[in-house]
PDB file of C-alpha atoms in Angstrom:
ATOM      1  CA  MET A  17     -13.429  -1.731   9.653  1.00 54.00           C
ATOM      2  CA  PHE A  18     -17.005  -2.846   9.174  1.00 52.00           C
ATOM      3  CA  ALA A  19     -16.611  -5.270  12.049  1.00 58.00           C
ATOM      4  CA  ILE A  20     -15.597  -2.360  14.269  1.00 57.00           C
ATOM      5  CA  LEU A  21     -18.587  -0.326  13.094  1.00 51.00           C
ATOM      6  CA  LYS A  22     -20.938  -3.224  13.892  1.00 56.00           C
ATOM      7  CA  PHE A  23     -19.286  -3.567  17.273  1.00 57.00           C
ATOM      8  CA  VAL A  24     -19.742   0.150  17.998  1.00 54.00           C
ATOM      9  CA  LEU A  25     -23.385  -0.015  16.955  1.00 51.00           C
ATOM     10  CA  LYS A  26     -23.921  -3.066  19.116  1.00 56.00           C
ATOM     11  CA  PHE A  27     -22.126  -1.326  21.960  1.00 53.00           C
ATOM     12  CA  TYR A  28     -24.453   1.650  21.884  1.00 52.00           C
ATOM     13  CA  LYS A  29     -27.471  -0.604  21.300  1.00 49.00           C
ATOM     14  CA  PHE A  30     -29.194   1.475  18.674  1.00 47.00           C
ATOM     15  CA  GLY A  31     -32.651   0.001  18.729  1.00 44.00           C
ATOM     16  CA  LYS A  32     -35.802  -0.196  20.815  1.00 45.00           C
ATOM     17  CA  ASP A  33     -34.124   0.219  24.194  1.00 48.00           C
ATOM     18  CA  ARG A  34     -35.070   3.701  25.547  1.00 45.00           C
ATOM     19  CA  LYS A  35     -32.219   3.742  27.981  1.00 49.00           C
ATOM     20  CA  ALA A  36     -29.693   3.147  25.200  1.00 47.00           C
ATOM     21  CA  GLN A  37     -31.161   5.951  23.089  1.00 49.00           C
ATOM     22  CA  SER A  38     -30.895   8.457  25.896  1.00 48.00           C
ATOM     23  CA  ARG A  39     -27.262   7.478  26.572  1.00 58.00           C
ATOM     24  CA  PRO A  40     -24.915  10.260  25.409  1.00 65.00           C
ATOM     25  CA  VAL A  41     -22.369   9.426  22.748  1.00 65.00           C
ATOM     26  CA  ASP A  42     -18.880   9.050  24.154  1.00 75.00           C
ATOM     27  CA  MET A  43     -16.935  11.837  22.431  1.00 83.00           C
ATOM     28  CA  GLU A  44     -13.571  10.190  23.020  1.00 79.00           C
ATOM     29  CA  LEU A  45     -14.768   7.024  21.305  1.00 78.00           C
ATOM     30  CA  LYS A  46     -16.389   8.973  18.496  1.00 82.00           C
ATOM     31  CA  LYS A  47     -13.196  10.945  17.900  1.00 83.00           C
ATOM     32  CA  ALA A  48     -11.070   7.787  17.910  1.00 79.00           C
ATOM     33  CA  PHE A  49     -13.419   6.127  15.443  1.00 80.00           C
ATOM     34  CA  GLN A  50     -13.300   9.151  13.125  1.00 86.00           C
ATOM     35  CA  GLU A  51      -9.501   9.207  13.285  1.00 85.00           C
ATOM     36  CA  LEU A  52      -9.389   5.507  12.473  1.00 83.00           C
ATOM     37  CA  GLN A  53     -11.726   6.021   9.537  1.00 84.00           C
ATOM     38  CA  ILE A  54      -9.552   8.831   8.142  1.00 88.00           C
ATOM     39  CA  LYS A  55      -6.437   6.754   8.701  1.00 85.00           C
ATOM     40  CA  MET A  56      -7.971   3.753   6.936  1.00 85.00           C
ATOM     41  CA  ILE A  57      -8.930   5.830   3.902  1.00 88.00           C
ATOM     42  CA  ASP A  58      -5.436   7.322   3.715  1.00 90.00           C
ATOM     43  CA  THR A  59      -3.772   3.942   4.179  1.00 89.00           C
ATOM     44  CA  THR A  60      -6.001   2.316   1.559  1.00 88.00           C
ATOM     45  CA  GLN A  61      -5.019   4.987  -0.952  1.00 92.00           C
ATOM     46  CA  LYS A  62      -1.336   4.535  -0.135  1.00 92.00           C
ATOM     47  CA  LEU A  63      -1.637   0.750  -0.485  1.00 92.00           C
ATOM     48  CA  GLN A  64      -3.353   1.086  -3.866  1.00 94.00           C
ATOM     49  CA  LEU A  65      -0.658   3.494  -5.045  1.00 95.00           C
ATOM     50  CA  ALA A  66       2.062   1.111  -3.880  1.00 94.00           C
ATOM     51  CA  ASP A  67       0.358  -1.784  -5.693  1.00 95.00           C
ATOM     52  CA  THR A  68       0.187   0.132  -8.969  1.00 96.00           C
ATOM     53  CA  GLN A  69       3.824   1.208  -8.649  1.00 96.00           C
ATOM     54  CA  ILE A  70       4.909  -2.354  -7.893  1.00 96.00           C
ATOM     55  CA  ASP A  71       3.012  -3.590 -10.949  1.00 97.00           C
ATOM     56  CA  ALA A  72       4.645  -0.907 -13.108  1.00 97.00           C
ATOM     57  CA  HIS A  73       8.107  -1.888 -11.872  1.00 97.00           C
ATOM     58  CA  LYS A  74       7.381  -5.568 -12.512  1.00 97.00           C
ATOM     59  CA  ARG A  75       6.363  -4.726 -16.084  1.00 98.00           C
ATOM     60  CA  THR A  76       9.579  -2.728 -16.504  1.00 97.00           C
ATOM     61  CA  ILE A  77      11.585  -5.705 -15.281  1.00 97.00           C
ATOM     62  CA  GLN A  78       9.802  -8.054 -17.695  1.00 97.00           C
ATOM     63  CA  ARG A  79      10.337  -5.641 -20.592  1.00 97.00           C
ATOM     64  CA  SER A  80      14.033  -5.276 -19.735  1.00 96.00           C
ATOM     65  CA  GLN A  81      14.505  -9.038 -19.456  1.00 96.00           C
ATOM     66  CA  LEU A  82      12.771  -9.581 -22.784  1.00 97.00           C
ATOM     67  CA  THR A  83      14.923  -6.902 -24.415  1.00 95.00           C
ATOM     68  CA  ASP A  84      18.049  -8.478 -22.921  1.00 94.00           C
ATOM     69  CA  SER A  85      17.113 -11.918 -24.220  1.00 95.00           C
ATOM     70  CA  GLU A  86      16.488 -10.493 -27.707  1.00 93.00           C
ATOM     71  CA  LEU A  87      19.800  -8.616 -27.657  1.00 92.00           C
ATOM     72  CA  SER A  88      21.723 -11.721 -26.663  1.00 92.00           C
ATOM     73  CA  GLN A  89      20.522 -13.445 -29.850  1.00 93.00           C
ATOM     74  CA  MET A  90      22.102 -10.749 -32.025  1.00 92.00           C
ATOM     75  CA  PRO A  91      25.701 -10.908 -33.245  1.00 91.00           C
ATOM     76  CA  PRO A  92      28.171  -9.039 -31.002  1.00 87.00           C
ATOM     77  CA  ASP A  93      29.177  -6.581 -33.737  1.00 89.00           C
ATOM     78  CA  THR A  94      25.610  -5.330 -34.271  1.00 90.00           C
ATOM     79  CA  PRO A  95      25.367  -1.555 -33.834  1.00 91.00           C
ATOM     80  CA  MET A  96      22.967  -0.640 -31.034  1.00 92.00           C
ATOM     81  CA  TYR A  97      21.524   2.643 -29.922  1.00 92.00           C
ATOM     82  CA  LEU A  98      20.732   3.833 -26.429  1.00 90.00           C
ATOM     83  CA  GLY A  99      17.987   6.415 -26.018  1.00 89.00           C
ATOM     84  CA  ILE A 100      19.107   9.516 -24.140  1.00 89.00           C
ATOM     85  CA  GLY A 101      16.465  12.205 -23.957  1.00 92.00           C
ATOM     86  CA  ARG A 102      15.466  13.026 -27.522  1.00 94.00           C
ATOM     87  CA  MET A 103      18.505  11.505 -29.145  1.00 95.00           C
ATOM     88  CA  PHE A 104      19.968   8.071 -29.640  1.00 94.00           C
ATOM     89  CA  LEU A 105      23.578   7.325 -28.853  1.00 93.00           C
ATOM     90  CA  ARG A 106      25.354   4.534 -30.727  1.00 94.00           C
ATOM     91  CA  THR A 107      26.861   2.088 -28.238  1.00 93.00           C
ATOM     92  CA  ASP A 108      28.138  -1.437 -28.076  1.00 91.00           C
ATOM     93  CA  PRO A 109      25.910  -4.331 -26.921  1.00 91.00           C
ATOM     94  CA  THR A 110      27.687  -4.718 -23.564  1.00 91.00           C
ATOM     95  CA  THR A 111      26.816  -1.144 -22.590  1.00 92.00           C
ATOM     96  CA  VAL A 112      23.171  -1.678 -23.496  1.00 93.00           C
ATOM     97  CA  LYS A 113      23.086  -4.915 -21.481  1.00 93.00           C
ATOM     98  CA  LYS A 114      24.682  -3.165 -18.485  1.00 95.00           C
ATOM     99  CA  GLU A 115      22.037  -0.442 -18.665  1.00 94.00           C
ATOM    100  CA  LEU A 116      19.283  -3.070 -18.747  1.00 95.00           C
ATOM    101  CA  GLU A 117      20.793  -4.907 -15.768  1.00 96.00           C
ATOM    102  CA  GLU A 118      21.023  -1.660 -13.795  1.00 96.00           C
ATOM    103  CA  LYS A 119      17.402  -0.886 -14.617  1.00 96.00           C
ATOM    104  CA  ILE A 120      16.361  -4.354 -13.421  1.00 97.00           C
ATOM    105  CA  LYS A 121      18.318  -3.995 -10.166  1.00 97.00           C
ATOM    106  CA  THR A 122      16.870  -0.552  -9.518  1.00 98.00           C
ATOM    107  CA  CYS A 123      13.311  -1.765 -10.074  1.00 97.00           C
ATOM    108  CA  GLU A 124      13.846  -4.799  -7.841  1.00 97.00           C
ATOM    109  CA  SER A 125      15.171  -2.629  -5.006  1.00 97.00           C
ATOM    110  CA  LYS A 126      12.215  -0.256  -5.378  1.00 97.00           C
ATOM    111  CA  ILE A 127       9.817  -3.209  -5.254  1.00 97.00           C
ATOM    112  CA  LYS A 128      11.439  -4.446  -2.029  1.00 97.00           C
ATOM    113  CA  THR A 129      11.159  -0.981  -0.501  1.00 97.00           C
ATOM    114  CA  MET A 130       7.499  -0.669  -1.472  1.00 96.00           C
ATOM    115  CA  GLU A 131       6.693  -4.148  -0.147  1.00 96.00           C
ATOM    116  CA  SER A 132       8.226  -3.296   3.223  1.00 96.00           C
ATOM    117  CA  ASN A 133       6.306  -0.008   3.230  1.00 95.00           C
ATOM    118  CA  LYS A 134       3.075  -1.897   2.481  1.00 94.00           C
ATOM    119  CA  ASN A 135       3.756  -4.315   5.338  1.00 95.00           C
ATOM    120  CA  TYR A 136       4.372  -1.388   7.684  1.00 94.00           C
ATOM    121  CA  LEU A 137       1.125   0.320   6.666  1.00 90.00           C
ATOM    122  CA  GLU A 138      -0.900  -2.884   7.096  1.00 90.00           C
ATOM    123  CA  LYS A 139       0.675  -3.568  10.498  1.00 92.00           C
ATOM    124  CA  ASN A 140       0.009  -0.004  11.635  1.00 88.00           C
ATOM    125  CA  MET A 141      -3.632  -0.281  10.541  1.00 85.00           C
ATOM    126  CA  ARG A 142      -4.142  -3.546  12.434  1.00 88.00           C
ATOM    127  CA  GLU A 143      -2.655  -1.983  15.568  1.00 86.00           C
ATOM    128  CA  SER A 144      -4.997   1.000  15.301  1.00 82.00           C
ATOM    129  CA  GLU A 145      -8.000  -1.286  14.918  1.00 83.00           C
ATOM    130  CA  THR A 146      -6.891  -3.326  17.921  1.00 86.00           C
ATOM    131  CA  ASN A 147      -6.472  -0.188  20.025  1.00 82.00           C
ATOM    132  CA  LEU A 148      -9.961   1.005  19.106  1.00 81.00           C
ATOM    133  CA  ARG A 149     -11.451  -2.406  19.940  1.00 84.00           C
ATOM    134  CA  GLU A 150      -9.718  -2.356  23.316  1.00 84.00           C
ATOM    135  CA  MET A 151     -11.025   1.147  23.971  1.00 80.00           C
ATOM    136  CA  ILE A 152     -14.576   0.029  23.155  1.00 81.00           C
ATOM    137  CA  ILE A 153     -14.266  -3.008  25.412  1.00 85.00           C
ATOM    138  CA  ASN A 154     -12.923  -0.869  28.267  1.00 81.00           C
ATOM    139  CA  LYS A 155     -15.792   1.604  27.855  1.00 77.00           C
ATOM    140  CA  GLN A 156     -18.264  -1.265  27.827  1.00 80.00           C
ATOM    141  CA  LYS A 157     -16.811  -2.661  31.056  1.00 81.00           C
ATOM    142  CA  ASN A 158     -17.012   0.736  32.746  1.00 78.00           C
ATOM    143  CA  LEU A 159     -20.740   1.033  32.029  1.00 69.00           C
TER     144      LEU A 159
END
């Protein structure tokens, strides 16, 4: 984004040139740049949110795998409890392991979805930047 800003500043030649200072600002270019700036801020926030959610899901997966490995070391007749709301339900170890496996699969699928969403957002941002650069170049050629 900063490269685009430098390019825009260079394009309008803000400096000692009197002719460049008297040149009116192209409203179409200004509007496109403002839209890109808003889009970049929004996309950056979405990417940060996706990163934190991915990290949280990875921690959940690690915790579930650790719990599963600890449960596998226990004898099969050990009573286990599954937390449901405010209560604990006594279950057998296979049920607890199935719940952990389902939790791991769910988190992995959510991570894949968020990664594809991140890739889409990044691709969309690059395309917007490219379009703005092309618009600036076309305006520069017309002058």
